[in-house]
XYZ file of C-alpha atoms in Angstrom:
215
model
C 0.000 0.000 0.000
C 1.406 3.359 -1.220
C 1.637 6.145 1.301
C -0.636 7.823 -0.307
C -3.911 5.291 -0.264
C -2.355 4.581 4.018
C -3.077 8.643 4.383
C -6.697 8.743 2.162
C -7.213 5.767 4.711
C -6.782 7.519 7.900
C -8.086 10.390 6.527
C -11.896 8.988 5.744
C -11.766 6.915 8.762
C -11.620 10.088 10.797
C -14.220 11.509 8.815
C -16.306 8.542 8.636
C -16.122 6.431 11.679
C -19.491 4.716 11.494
C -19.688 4.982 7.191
C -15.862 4.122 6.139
C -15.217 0.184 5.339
C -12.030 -1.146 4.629
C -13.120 -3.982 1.728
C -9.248 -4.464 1.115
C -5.500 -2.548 1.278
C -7.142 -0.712 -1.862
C -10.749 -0.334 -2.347
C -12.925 1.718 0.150
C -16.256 1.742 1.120
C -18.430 4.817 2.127
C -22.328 4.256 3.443
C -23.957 7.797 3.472
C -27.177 8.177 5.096
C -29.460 10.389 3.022
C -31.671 12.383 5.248
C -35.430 13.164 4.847
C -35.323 16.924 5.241
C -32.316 17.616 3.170
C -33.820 15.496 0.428
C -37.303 15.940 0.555
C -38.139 12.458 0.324
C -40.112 10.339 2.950
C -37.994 6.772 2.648
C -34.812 7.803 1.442
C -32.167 4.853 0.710
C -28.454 4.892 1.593
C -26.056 5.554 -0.964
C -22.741 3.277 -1.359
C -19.676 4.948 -2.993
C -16.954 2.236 -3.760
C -13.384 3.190 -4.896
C -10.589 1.505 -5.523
C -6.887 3.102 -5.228
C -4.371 2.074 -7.658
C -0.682 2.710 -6.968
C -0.581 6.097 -9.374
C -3.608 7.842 -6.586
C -3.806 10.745 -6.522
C -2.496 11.293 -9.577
C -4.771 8.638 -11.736
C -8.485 8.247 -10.841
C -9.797 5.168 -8.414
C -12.128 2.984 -9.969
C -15.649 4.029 -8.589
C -18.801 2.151 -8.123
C -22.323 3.745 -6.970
C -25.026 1.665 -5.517
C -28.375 2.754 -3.681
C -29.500 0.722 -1.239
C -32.437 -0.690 -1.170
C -33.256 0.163 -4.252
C -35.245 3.391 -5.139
C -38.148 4.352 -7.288
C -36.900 7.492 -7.736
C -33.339 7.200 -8.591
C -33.910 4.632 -12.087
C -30.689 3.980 -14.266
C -31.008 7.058 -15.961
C -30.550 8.984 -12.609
C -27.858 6.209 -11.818
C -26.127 7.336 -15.232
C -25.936 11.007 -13.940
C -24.578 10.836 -10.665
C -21.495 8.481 -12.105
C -21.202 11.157 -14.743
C -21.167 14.246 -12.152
C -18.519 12.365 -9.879
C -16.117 11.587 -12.603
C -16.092 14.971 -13.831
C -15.082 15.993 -10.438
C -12.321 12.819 -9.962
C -10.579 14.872 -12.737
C -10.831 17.705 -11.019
C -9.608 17.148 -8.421
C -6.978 15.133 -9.774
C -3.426 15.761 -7.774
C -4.973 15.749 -4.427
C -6.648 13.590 -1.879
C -10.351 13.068 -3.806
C -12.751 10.457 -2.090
C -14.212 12.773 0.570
C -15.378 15.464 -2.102
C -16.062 12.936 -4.194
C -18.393 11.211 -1.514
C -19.754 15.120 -0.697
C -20.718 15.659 -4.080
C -22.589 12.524 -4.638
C -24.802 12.958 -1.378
C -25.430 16.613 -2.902
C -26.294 15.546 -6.374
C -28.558 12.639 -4.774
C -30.197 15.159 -2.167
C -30.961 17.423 -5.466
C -32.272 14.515 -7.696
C -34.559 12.924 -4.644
C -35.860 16.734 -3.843
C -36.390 16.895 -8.289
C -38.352 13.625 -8.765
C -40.435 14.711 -5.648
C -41.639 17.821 -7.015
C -42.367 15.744 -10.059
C -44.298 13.573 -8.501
C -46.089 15.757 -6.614
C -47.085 17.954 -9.945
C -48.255 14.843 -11.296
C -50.263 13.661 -8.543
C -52.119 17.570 -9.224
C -52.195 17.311 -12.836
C -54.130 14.116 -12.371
C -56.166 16.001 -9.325
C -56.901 18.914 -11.576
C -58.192 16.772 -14.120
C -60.281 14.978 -12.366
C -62.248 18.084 -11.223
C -62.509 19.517 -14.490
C -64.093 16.195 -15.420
C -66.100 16.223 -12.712
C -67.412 19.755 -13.177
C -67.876 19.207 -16.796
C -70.416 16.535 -16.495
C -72.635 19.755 -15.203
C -71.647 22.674 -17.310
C -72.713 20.799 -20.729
C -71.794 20.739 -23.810
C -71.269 24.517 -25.818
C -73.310 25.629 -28.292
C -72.160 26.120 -32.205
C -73.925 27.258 -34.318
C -73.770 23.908 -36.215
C -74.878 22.109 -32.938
C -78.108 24.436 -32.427
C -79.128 23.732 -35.570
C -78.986 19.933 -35.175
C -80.623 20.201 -32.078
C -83.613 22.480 -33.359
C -84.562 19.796 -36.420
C -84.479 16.861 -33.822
C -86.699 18.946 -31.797
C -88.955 20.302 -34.832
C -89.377 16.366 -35.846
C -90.065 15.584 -32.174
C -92.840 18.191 -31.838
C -94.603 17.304 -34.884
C -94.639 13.610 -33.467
C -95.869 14.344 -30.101
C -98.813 16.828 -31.941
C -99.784 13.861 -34.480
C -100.098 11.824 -31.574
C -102.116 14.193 -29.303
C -104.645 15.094 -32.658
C -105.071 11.147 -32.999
C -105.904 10.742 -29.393
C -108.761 13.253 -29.522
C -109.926 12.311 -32.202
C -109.936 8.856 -31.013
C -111.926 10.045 -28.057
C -114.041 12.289 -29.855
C -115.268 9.536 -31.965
C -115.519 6.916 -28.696
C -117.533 9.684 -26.968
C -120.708 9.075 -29.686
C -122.726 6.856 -31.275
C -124.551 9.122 -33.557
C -123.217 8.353 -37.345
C -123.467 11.784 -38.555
C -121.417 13.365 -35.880
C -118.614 10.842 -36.279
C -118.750 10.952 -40.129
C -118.481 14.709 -39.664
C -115.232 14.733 -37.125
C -113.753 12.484 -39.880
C -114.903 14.418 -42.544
C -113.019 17.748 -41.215
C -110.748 16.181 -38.531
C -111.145 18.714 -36.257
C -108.620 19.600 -33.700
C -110.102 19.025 -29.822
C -110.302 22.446 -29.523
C -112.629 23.215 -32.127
C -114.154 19.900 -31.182
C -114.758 21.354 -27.540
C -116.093 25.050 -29.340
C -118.648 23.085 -31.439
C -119.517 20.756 -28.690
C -118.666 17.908 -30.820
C -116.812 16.250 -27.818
C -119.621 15.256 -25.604
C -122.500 14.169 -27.718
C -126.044 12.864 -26.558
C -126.567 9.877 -27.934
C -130.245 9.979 -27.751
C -130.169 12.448 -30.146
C -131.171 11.801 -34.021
C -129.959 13.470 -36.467
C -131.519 11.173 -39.271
């Protein structure tokens, strides 16, 4: 072990008394905690930074691994993809000098920011969908608006339906007018004209006595 991987040791073992793991002479392991507040997420995992030294440290960047654990919803393989690109862009940075603190600092900021992102997301989403469902809601009484087009359709459906429902009434006064005598000559006459019940009622057509002969 080179002096300089013996001094990164003793350096993140101060730092990290409870998180550091020795896995061997050369590779360290890092357990960060991600907390709730900071992160804006209810069940936030742990995240595992893994690097191994080679003889050429600091001068030559360790081979890094990132794992979440347990798993999260929120942090898929594209997010995975982004936090190994953000901490080897700051490996070369920082290349010369001790790295594997910063790089462990900047990997529990860019998870904190991602974590505090796909909340927000979520959160919009669960609105969108809340927002919808009211306007759907509220639609069902406002109706449908009216075109010109859909007036129009509206008013010859009606017009058809009005002349129907007339037809029908005429024929069922004229069905009682003619049930409501016996005399020939009156019903022959209500056929002859078809008067409406109205002018059946004026003429006094409607109630017949049937005693009377008109012969």
């Amino acid at each position: 072990m080179s002096s300089a991987i013996e001094e990164e040791k003793e350096i993140l073992e101060s730092i990290y008394p409870d998180e550091f793991k020795c896995l061997d002479e050369r590779t360290f392991q890092i357990t960060q905690t991600i907390d709730p507040e900071e992160s804006n997420c209810s069940d936030p995992p742990s995240v595992i930074f893994i690097a191994t030294l080679s003889d050429e440290y600091p001068n030559e960047i360790p081979e890094m691994k990132i794992r979440i654990s347990p798993p999260h919803r929120w942090l898929g393989e594209e997010q995975m993809k982004c936090l190994r690109e953000v901490v080897h862009q700051n490996a070369e940075e920082c290349l010369g000098m001790a790295m594997v603190f910063s790089l462990c600092s900047i990997l529990k900021e860019e998870v904190n920011t991602i974590l505090c992102k796909q909340c927000e997301k979520e959160e919009k989403e669960i609105e969108d969908r809340q927002n919808r469902e009211i306007e759907l809601e509220n639609a069902k009484f406002q109706g449908t608006p009216v075109t010109v087009e859909s007036f129009m359709k509206w008013k010859k459906d009606f017009d058809i339906w009005r002349d129907e429902e007339i037809r029908k009434e005429n024929e069922e006064k004229l069905r009682e007018a003619l049930n409501s005598t016996s005399n020939s000559n009156v019903k022959k006459s209500i056929l002859e004209k078809k008067l409406t019940g109205r002018q059946l009622f004026e003429r006094n057509m409607v109630k017949v006595d049937d005693s009377e002969d008109y012969d």
